[in-house]
Short mmCIF file of C-alpha atoms in Angstrom, two decimals:
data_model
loop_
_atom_site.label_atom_id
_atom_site.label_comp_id
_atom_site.label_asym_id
_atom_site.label_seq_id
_atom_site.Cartn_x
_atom_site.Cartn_y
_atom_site.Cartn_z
CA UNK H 1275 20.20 77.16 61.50
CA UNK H 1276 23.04 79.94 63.21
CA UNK H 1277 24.76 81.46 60.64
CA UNK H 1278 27.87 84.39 62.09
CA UNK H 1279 29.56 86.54 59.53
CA UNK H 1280 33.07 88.26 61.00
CA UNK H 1281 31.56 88.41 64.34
CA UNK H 1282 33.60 91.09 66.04
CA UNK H 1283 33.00 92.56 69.52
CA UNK H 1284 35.15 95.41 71.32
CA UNK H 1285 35.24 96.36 75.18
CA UNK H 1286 36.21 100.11 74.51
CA UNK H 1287 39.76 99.31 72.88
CA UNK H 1288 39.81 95.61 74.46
CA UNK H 1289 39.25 93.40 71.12
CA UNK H 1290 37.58 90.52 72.36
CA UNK H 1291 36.13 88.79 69.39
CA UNK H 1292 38.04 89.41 66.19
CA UNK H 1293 35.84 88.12 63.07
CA UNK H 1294 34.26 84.94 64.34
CA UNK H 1295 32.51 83.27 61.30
CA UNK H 1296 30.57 79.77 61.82
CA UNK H 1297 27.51 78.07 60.57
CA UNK H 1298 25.76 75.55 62.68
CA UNK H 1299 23.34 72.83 61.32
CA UNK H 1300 19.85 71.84 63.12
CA UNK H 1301 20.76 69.07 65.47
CA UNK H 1302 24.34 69.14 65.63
CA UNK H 1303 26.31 69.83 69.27
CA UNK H 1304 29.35 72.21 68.85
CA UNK H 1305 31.27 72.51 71.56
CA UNK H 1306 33.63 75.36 72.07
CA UNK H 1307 36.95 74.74 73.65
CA UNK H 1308 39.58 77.24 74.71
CA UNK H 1309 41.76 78.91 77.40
CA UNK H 1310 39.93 81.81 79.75
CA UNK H 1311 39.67 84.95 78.07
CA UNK H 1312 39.91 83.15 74.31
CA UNK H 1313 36.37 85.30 73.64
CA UNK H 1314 34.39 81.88 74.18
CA UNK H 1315 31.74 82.46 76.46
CA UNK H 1316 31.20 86.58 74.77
CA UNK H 1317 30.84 84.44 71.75
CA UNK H 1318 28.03 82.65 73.18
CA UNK H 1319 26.87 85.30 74.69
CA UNK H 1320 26.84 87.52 70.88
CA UNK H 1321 24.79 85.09 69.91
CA UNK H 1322 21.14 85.80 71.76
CA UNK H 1323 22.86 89.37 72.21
CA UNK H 1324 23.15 89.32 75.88
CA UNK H 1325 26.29 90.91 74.59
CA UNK H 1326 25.84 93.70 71.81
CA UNK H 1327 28.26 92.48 68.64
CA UNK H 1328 30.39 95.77 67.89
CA UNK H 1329 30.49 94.12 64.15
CA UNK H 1330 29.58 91.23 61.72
CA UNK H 1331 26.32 89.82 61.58
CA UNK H 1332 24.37 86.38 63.03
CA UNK H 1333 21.47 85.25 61.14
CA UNK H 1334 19.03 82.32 62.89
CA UNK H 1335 16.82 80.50 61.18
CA UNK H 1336 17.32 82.84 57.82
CA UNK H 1337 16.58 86.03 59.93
CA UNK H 1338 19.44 88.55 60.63
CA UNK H 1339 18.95 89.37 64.75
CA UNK H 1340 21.44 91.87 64.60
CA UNK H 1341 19.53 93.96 62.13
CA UNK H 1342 18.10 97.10 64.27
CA UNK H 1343 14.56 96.67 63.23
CA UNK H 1344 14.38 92.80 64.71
CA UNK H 1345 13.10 92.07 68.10
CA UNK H 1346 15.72 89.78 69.60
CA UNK H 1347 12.79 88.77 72.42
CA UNK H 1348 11.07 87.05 69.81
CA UNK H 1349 14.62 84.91 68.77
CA UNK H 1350 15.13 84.75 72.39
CA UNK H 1351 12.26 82.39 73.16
CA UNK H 1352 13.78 80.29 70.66
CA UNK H 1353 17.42 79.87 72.23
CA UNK H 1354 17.69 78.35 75.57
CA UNK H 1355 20.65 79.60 77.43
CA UNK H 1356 22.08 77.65 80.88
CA UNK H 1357 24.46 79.80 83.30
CA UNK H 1358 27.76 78.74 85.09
CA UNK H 1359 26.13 80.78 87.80
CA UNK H 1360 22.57 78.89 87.53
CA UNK H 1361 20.93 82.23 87.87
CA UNK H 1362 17.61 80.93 88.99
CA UNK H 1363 14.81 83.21 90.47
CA UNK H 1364 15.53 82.76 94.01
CA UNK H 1365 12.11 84.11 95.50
CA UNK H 1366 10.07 81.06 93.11
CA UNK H 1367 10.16 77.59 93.68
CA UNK H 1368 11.13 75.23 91.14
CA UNK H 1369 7.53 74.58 89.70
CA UNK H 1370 7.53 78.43 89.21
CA UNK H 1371 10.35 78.65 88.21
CA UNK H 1372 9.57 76.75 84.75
CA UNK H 1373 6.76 77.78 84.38
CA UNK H 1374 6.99 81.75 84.59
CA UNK H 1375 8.51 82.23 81.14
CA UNK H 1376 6.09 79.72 79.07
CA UNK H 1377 2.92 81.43 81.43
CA UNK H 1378 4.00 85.22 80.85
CA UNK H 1379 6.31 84.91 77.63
CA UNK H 1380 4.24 82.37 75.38
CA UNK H 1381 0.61 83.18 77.61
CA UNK H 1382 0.05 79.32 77.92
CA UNK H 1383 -2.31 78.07 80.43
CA UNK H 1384 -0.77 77.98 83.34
CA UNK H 1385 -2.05 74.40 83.98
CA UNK H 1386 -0.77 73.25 80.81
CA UNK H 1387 2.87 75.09 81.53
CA UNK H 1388 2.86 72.72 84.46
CA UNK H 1389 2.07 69.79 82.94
CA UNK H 1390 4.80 70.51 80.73
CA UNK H 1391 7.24 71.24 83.54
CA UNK H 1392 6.66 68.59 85.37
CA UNK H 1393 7.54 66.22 82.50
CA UNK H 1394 11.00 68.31 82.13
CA UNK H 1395 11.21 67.75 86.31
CA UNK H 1396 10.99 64.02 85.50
CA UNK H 1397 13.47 63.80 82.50
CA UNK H 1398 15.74 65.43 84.66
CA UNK H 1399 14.88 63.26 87.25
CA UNK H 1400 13.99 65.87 90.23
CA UNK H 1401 9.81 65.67 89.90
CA UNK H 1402 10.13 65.20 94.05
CA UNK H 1403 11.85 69.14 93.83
CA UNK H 1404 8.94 70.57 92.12
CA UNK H 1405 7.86 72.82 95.84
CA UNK H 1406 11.30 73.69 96.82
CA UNK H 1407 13.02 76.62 96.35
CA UNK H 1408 16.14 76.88 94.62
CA UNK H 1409 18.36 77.64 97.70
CA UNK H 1410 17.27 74.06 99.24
CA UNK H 1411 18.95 72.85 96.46
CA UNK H 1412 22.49 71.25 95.45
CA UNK H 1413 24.69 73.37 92.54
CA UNK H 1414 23.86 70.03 90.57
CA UNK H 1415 20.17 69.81 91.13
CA UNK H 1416 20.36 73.78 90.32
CA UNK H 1417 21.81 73.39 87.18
CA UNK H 1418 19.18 70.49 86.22
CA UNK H 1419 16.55 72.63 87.18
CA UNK H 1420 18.25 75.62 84.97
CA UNK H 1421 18.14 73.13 81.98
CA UNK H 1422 14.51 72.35 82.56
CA UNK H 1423 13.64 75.90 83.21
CA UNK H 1424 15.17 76.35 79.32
CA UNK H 1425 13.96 73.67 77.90
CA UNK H 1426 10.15 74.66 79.11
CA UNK H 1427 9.69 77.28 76.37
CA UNK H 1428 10.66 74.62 73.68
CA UNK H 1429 13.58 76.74 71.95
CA UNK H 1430 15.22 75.34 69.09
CA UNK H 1431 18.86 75.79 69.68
CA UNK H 1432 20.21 75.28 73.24
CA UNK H 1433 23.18 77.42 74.54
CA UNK H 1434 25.41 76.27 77.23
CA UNK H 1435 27.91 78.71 78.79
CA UNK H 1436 30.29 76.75 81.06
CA UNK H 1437 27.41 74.48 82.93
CA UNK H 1438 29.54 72.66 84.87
CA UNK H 1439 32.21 75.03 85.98
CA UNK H 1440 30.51 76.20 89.39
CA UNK H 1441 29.65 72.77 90.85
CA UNK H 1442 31.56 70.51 93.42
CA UNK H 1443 33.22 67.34 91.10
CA UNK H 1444 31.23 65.29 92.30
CA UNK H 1445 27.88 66.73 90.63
CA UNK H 1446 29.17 67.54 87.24
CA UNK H 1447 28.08 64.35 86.18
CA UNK H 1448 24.90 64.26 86.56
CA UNK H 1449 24.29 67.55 84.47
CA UNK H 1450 26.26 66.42 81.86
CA UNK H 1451 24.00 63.01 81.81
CA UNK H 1452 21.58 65.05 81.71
CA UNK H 1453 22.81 67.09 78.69
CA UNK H 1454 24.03 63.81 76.98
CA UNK H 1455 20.82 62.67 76.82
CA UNK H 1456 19.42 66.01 75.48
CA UNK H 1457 22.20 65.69 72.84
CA UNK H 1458 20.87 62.34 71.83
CA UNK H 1459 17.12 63.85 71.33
CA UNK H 1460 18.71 65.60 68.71
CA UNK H 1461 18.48 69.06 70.41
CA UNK H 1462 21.08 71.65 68.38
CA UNK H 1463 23.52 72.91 71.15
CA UNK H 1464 26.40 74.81 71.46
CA UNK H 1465 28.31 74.41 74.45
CA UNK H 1466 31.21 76.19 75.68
CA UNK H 1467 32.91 73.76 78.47
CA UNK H 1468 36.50 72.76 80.06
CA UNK H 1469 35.06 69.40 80.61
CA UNK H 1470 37.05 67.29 77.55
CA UNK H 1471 36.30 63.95 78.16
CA UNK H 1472 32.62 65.61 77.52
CA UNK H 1473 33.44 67.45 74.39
CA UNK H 1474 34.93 64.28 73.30
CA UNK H 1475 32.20 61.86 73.38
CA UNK H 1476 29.00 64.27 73.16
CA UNK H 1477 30.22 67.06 70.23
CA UNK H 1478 29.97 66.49 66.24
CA UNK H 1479 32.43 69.56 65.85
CA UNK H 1480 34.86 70.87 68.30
CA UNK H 1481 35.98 74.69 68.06
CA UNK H 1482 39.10 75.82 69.55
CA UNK H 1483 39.20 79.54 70.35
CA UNK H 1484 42.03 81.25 71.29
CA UNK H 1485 42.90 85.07 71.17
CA UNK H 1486 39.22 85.84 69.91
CA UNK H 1487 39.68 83.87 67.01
CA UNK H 1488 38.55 80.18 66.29
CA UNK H 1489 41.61 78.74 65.47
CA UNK H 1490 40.62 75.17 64.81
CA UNK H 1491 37.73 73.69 64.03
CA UNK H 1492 36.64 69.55 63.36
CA UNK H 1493 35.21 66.59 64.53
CA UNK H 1494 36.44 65.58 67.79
CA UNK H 1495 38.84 62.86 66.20
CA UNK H 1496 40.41 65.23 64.22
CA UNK H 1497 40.80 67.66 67.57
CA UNK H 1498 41.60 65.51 70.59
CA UNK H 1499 43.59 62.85 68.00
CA UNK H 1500 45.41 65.04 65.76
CA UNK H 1501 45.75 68.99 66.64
CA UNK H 1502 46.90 70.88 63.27
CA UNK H 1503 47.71 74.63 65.18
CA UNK H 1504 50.32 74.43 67.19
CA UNK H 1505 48.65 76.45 69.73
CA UNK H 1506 45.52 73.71 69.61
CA UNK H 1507 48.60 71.91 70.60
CA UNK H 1508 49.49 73.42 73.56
CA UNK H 1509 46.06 73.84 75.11
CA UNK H 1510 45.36 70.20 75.54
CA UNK H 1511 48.87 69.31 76.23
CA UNK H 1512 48.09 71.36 79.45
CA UNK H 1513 44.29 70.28 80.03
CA UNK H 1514 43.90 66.64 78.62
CA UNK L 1368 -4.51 116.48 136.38
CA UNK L 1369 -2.82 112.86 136.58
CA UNK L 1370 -2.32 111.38 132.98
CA UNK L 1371 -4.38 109.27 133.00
CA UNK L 1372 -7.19 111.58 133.96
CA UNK L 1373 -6.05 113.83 131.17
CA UNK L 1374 -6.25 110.97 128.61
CA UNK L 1375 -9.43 109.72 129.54
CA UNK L 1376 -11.12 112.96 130.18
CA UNK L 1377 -9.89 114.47 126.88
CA UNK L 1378 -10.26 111.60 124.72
CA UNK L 1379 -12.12 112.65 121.55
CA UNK L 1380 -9.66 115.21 121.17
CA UNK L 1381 -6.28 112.98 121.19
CA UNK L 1382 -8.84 109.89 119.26
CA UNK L 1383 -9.52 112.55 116.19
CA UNK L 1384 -6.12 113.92 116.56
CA UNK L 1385 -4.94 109.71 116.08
CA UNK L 1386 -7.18 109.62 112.75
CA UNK L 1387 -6.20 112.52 110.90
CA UNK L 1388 -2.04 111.59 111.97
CA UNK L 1389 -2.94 107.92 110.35
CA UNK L 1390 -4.93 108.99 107.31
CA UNK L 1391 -1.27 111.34 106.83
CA UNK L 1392 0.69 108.02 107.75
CA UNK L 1393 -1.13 106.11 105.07
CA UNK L 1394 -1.39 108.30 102.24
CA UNK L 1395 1.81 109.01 102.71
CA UNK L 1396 3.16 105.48 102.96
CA UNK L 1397 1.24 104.66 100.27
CA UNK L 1398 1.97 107.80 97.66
CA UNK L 1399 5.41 107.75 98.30
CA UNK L 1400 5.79 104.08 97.93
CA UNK L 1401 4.32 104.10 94.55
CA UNK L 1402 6.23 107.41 93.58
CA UNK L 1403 9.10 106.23 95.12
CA UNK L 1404 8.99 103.62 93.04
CA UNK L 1405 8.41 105.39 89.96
CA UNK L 1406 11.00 107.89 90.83
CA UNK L 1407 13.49 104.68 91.24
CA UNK L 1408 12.95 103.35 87.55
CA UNK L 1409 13.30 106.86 85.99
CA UNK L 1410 16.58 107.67 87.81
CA UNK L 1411 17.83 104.72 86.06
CA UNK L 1412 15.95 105.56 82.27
CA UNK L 1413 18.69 105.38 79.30
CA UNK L 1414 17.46 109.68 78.51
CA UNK L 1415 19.90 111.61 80.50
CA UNK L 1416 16.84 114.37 80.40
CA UNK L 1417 14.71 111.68 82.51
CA UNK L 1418 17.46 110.78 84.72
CA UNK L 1419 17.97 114.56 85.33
CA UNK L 1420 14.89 115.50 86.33
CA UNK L 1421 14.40 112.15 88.73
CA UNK L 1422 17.82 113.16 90.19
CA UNK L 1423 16.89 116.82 90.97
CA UNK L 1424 13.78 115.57 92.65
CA UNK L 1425 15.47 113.59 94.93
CA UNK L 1426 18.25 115.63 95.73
CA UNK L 1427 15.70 118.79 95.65
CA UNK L 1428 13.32 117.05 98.20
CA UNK L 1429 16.22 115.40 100.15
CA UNK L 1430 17.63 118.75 100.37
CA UNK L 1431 15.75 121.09 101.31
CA UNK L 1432 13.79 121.06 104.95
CA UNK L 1433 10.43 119.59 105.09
CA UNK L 1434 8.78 122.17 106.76
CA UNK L 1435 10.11 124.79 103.78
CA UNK L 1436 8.72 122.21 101.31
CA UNK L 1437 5.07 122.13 102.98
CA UNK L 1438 4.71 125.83 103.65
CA UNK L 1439 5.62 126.00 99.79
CA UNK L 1440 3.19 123.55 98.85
CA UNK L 1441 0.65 124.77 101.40
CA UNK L 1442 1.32 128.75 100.93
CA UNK L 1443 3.62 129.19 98.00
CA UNK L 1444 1.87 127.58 95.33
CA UNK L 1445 -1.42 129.42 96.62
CA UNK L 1446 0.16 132.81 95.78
CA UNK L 1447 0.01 131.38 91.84
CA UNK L 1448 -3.97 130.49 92.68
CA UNK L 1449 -2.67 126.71 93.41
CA UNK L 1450 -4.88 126.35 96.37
CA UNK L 1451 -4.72 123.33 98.87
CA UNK L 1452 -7.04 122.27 101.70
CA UNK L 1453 -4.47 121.81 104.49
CA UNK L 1454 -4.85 117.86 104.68
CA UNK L 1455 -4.12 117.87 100.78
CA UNK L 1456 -0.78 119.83 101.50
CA UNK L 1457 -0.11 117.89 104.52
CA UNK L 1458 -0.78 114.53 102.43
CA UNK L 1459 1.09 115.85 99.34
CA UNK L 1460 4.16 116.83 101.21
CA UNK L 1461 4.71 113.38 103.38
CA UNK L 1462 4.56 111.75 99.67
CA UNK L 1463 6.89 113.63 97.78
CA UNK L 1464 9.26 113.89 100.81
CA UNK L 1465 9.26 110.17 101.46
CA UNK L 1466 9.39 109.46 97.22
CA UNK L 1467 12.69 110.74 97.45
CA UNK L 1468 13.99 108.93 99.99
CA UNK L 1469 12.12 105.65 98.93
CA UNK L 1470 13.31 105.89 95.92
CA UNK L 1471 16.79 105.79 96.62
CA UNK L 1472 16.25 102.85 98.82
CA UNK L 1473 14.64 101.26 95.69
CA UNK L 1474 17.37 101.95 93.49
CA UNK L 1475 20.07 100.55 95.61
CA UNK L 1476 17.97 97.23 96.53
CA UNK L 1477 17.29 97.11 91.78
CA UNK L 1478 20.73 97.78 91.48
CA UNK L 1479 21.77 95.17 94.27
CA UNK L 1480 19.99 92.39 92.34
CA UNK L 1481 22.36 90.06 90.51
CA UNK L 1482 22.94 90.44 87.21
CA UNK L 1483 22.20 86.74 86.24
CA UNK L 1484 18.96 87.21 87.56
CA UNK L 1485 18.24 89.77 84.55
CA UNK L 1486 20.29 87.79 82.11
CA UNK L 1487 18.51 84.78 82.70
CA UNK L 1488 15.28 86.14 82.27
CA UNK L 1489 16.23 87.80 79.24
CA UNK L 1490 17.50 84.78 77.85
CA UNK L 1491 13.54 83.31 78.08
CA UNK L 1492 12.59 86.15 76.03
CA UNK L 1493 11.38 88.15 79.00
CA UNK L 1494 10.77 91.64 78.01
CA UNK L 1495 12.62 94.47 80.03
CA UNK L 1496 9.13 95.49 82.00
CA UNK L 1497 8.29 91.72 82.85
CA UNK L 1498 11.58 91.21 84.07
CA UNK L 1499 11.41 94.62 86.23
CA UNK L 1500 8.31 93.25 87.03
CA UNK L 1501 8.14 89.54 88.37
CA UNK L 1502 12.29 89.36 88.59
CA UNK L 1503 13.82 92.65 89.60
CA UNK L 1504 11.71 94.39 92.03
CA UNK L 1505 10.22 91.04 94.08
CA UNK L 1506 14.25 90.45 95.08
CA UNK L 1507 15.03 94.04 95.61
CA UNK L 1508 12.22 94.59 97.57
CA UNK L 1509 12.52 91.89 99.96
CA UNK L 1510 16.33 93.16 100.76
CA UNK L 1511 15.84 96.31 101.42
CA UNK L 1512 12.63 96.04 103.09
CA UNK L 1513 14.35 96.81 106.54
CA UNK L 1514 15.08 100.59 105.30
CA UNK L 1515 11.28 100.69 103.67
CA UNK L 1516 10.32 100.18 107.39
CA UNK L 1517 12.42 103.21 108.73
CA UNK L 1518 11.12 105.76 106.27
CA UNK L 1519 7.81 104.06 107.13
CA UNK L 1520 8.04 105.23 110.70
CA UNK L 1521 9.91 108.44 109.80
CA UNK L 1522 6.33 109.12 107.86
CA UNK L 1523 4.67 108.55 110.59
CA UNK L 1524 6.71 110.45 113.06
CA UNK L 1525 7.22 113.75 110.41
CA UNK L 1526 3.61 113.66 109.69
CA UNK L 1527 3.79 115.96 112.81
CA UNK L 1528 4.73 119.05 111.22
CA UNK L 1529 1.32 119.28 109.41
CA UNK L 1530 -0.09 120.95 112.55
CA UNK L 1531 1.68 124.17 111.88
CA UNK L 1532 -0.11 124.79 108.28
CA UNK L 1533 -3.65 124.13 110.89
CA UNK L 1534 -3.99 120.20 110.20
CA UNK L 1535 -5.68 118.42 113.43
CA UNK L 1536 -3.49 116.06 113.83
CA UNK L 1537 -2.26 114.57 116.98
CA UNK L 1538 0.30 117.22 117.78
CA UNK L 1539 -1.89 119.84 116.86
CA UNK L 1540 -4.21 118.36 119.56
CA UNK L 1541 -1.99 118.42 121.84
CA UNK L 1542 -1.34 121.95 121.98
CA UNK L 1543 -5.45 122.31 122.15
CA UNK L 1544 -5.34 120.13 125.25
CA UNK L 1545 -2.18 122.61 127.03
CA UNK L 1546 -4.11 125.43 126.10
CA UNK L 1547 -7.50 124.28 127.83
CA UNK L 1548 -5.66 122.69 130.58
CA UNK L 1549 -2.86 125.15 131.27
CA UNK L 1550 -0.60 121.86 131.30
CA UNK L 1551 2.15 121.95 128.72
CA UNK L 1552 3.96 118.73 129.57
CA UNK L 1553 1.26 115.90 130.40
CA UNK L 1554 -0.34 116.04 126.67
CA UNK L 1555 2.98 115.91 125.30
CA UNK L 1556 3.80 112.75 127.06
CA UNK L 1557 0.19 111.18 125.88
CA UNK L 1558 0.91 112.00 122.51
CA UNK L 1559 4.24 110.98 122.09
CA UNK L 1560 3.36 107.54 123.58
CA UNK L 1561 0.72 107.18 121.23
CA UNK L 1562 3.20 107.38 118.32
CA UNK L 1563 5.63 105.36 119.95
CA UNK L 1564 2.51 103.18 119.94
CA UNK L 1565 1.91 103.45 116.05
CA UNK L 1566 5.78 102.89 115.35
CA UNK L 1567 6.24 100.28 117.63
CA UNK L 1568 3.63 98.41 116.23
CA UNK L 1569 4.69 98.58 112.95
CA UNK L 1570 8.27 97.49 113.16
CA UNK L 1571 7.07 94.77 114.63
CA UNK L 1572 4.99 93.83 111.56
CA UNK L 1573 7.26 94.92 109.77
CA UNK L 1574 9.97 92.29 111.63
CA UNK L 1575 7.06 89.75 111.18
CA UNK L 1576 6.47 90.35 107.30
CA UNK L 1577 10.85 89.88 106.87
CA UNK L 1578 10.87 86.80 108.66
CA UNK L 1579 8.33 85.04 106.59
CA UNK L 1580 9.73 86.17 103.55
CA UNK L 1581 13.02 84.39 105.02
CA UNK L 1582 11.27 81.31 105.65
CA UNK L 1583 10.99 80.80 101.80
CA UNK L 1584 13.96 81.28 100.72
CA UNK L 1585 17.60 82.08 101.93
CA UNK L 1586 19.04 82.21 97.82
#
């Protein structure tokens, strides 16, 4: 479904990514592990080109979006993408929203778009928030709403950059139920995260990045249990 | 002549002097929003020829004195054959003055809008116009809509200069009424309460508009 050829991406002389290859099948969860500044959210970020790949090449769905001639908006409705920051449209309330991308981006009936978001509102249990606007919410019931607000234009890949890395302990859990349960729909995510215990039990493949590289790479057993690089090593010595 | 007297007795001349000051105040508002606008998004085009000529604009019109910039407009341009009634000056110079000024007000409230906010929108496969459109400029309005309502008033309060090109406006009236009336104080002080009047009125509004937009949401 994601295919990335020698991904590379500079910051003027600041090598970020350095040749990131990796092919993702429909339905499976990668999650991406890694210290800060390992490249792992730019990586995630390469791959709806919110950040411009300085060289290699991503293909989705057998289409190359980093040829020139393609129109990434047209991937982009495809790939949802949740925030550490949330990032949702203060001056709309939750309803909105949702719907505003499916309405404007897709031109569905409005009516319809809600109908749709209010089934997301109730999978992510917060139907009740539907008139409220997002600063009357918690960083948890944000987040949910974030999810919701991606999931409304039905993409086919789901990106996650750090979801749970703004929010007070105590809500982290219920986003992650809530992507858990995504996970078991069979949605195809990739999902960079500190949250292990997560990784562990949600991910089919677990990517360690380090130094703009992915330096491992397997199912979580082979990860968590049984770290080959040394540096894998270290990491969750420190974190796990 | 007690003020009051003065205002009553010479009425239709301060009433027609009012309309022709708020027909300036609102095509004026109203020109140099939209331009302003306009002027905002080209300042921050990716062609460096675009941003150029937005930037010289602004700095041009910020510049220079209005007065220099009407008689330009109003006499200048007809030395070329451009000919303008003096209400089409008048009007034209209050909305390319205030542009400039709006527009850097605009530009600092798009450019204060957080970054996530375009990212995210991006990320739903929101064009760049849409999410200028229903993301950018809604937020970046709202915060700097105290400023909007200083140049608002500064509209209506420069609009006063029109009277020396022969525009009837309230200050031109003025000097009617002294001239009739030998008084050159008491029509002063009738005027200038009137716009205190008309700028009063609208910060209020103005105060009024902020606080509901508050009231929805504090994000």
């Amino acid at each position: 479904m994601i295919e990335v050829r020698n991904l590379q991406k500079h910051f003027g002389k600041l090598e970020i990514l350095k040749g990131i290859d990796l092919e993702v099948q429909k339905g499976e969860v990668v999650v991406v592990i890694g210290p800060s500044g390992s490249g792992k959210s730019t990586f995630l970020r390469c791959l709806n080109l919110l950040e411009e790949p300085t060289g290699g090449d991503i293909s989705f769905e057998g289409q190359s979006i980093t040829a020139k001639k393609h129109d990434i908006n047209i991937t982009r409705e495809k790939m949802g993408m949740v925030f550490q920051q949330f990032n949702l449209f203060p001056h709309k309330t939750v309803l909105q929203n949702i719907t505003l991308a499916p309405v404007k981006v897709k031109k569905i009936q409005t009516s319809e778009a809600e109908k749709i978001a209010m089934e997301l509102l109730r999978t992510v249990g917060l139907e009740d928030k539907k008139d409220a606007y997002p600063s009357q919410l918690s960083g948890g019931q944000k987040q949910r709403i974030a999810i919701a607000r991606a999931l409304a234009m039905q993409p086919h890949v789901m990106l996650f950059d750090e979801p749970t890395s703004a929010l007070d302990p105590e809500m982290v859990g219920e986003v992650l139920e809530v992507m858990k349960k995504l996970a078991e729909d069979g949605m195809t995510m990739i999902i960079v995260t500190h949250e292990m215990g997560f990784a562990r039990e949600v991910g089919d493949r677990i990517l360690f990045m380090d130094g703009g590289v992915i330096v491992e790479q397997g199912t979580p057993a082979e990860v968590f249990g049984n770290p080959q690089n040394i540096r894998t090593q270290d990491f969750l010595s420190k974190v796990l | 002549m007690n003020i009051f007297n003065m205002a009553y007795e010479y009425r239709n001349f301060f009433l027609s002097g009012l309309q022709y000051t708020l027909l300036l105040a609102v095509l004026g508002v109203f020109f140099g929003f939209v331009l302003g606008i306009a002027i905002a998004l080209l300042r921050m085009s990716k062609w460096w020829l675009v941003r150029f000529i937005a930037t010289a604009w602004v700095e041009f019109l910020r510049g220079t004195p209005m007065l220099v910039q009407l008689f330009l407009i109003h006499y200048g341009l007809a030395t070329f054959g451009i000919e303008f009634t003096a209400m089409e000056s008048g009007a034209i110079t209050l909305s390319i003055n205030s542009s400039a000024y709006l527009a850097e007000i605009f530009r600092a409230g798009i450019q204060g809008v957080d970054r996530g906010q375009v990212e995210a929108a991006r990320s739903l496969g929101m064009r760049q116009g849409m999410t200028m459109r229903f993301i950018v400029l809604p937020q970046a309005l709202k915060s700097v809509l105290p400023a909007i309502g200083n140049e608002f008033i500064t509209i209506i309060k420069e609009s006063s200069i029109v009277s020396f090109i022969g525009v009837m406006d309230l200050m031109f009236q003025s000097r009617s009424v002294s001239t009739i009336t030998y008084d050159g104080f008491t029509p002063l002080v009738i005027i200038a309460f009137m716009y205190f009047v008309m700028t009063f009125t609208l910060s209020k509004l103005l105060g009024r508009l902020e606080r509901r937009l508050n009231t929805d949401d504090r994000g």
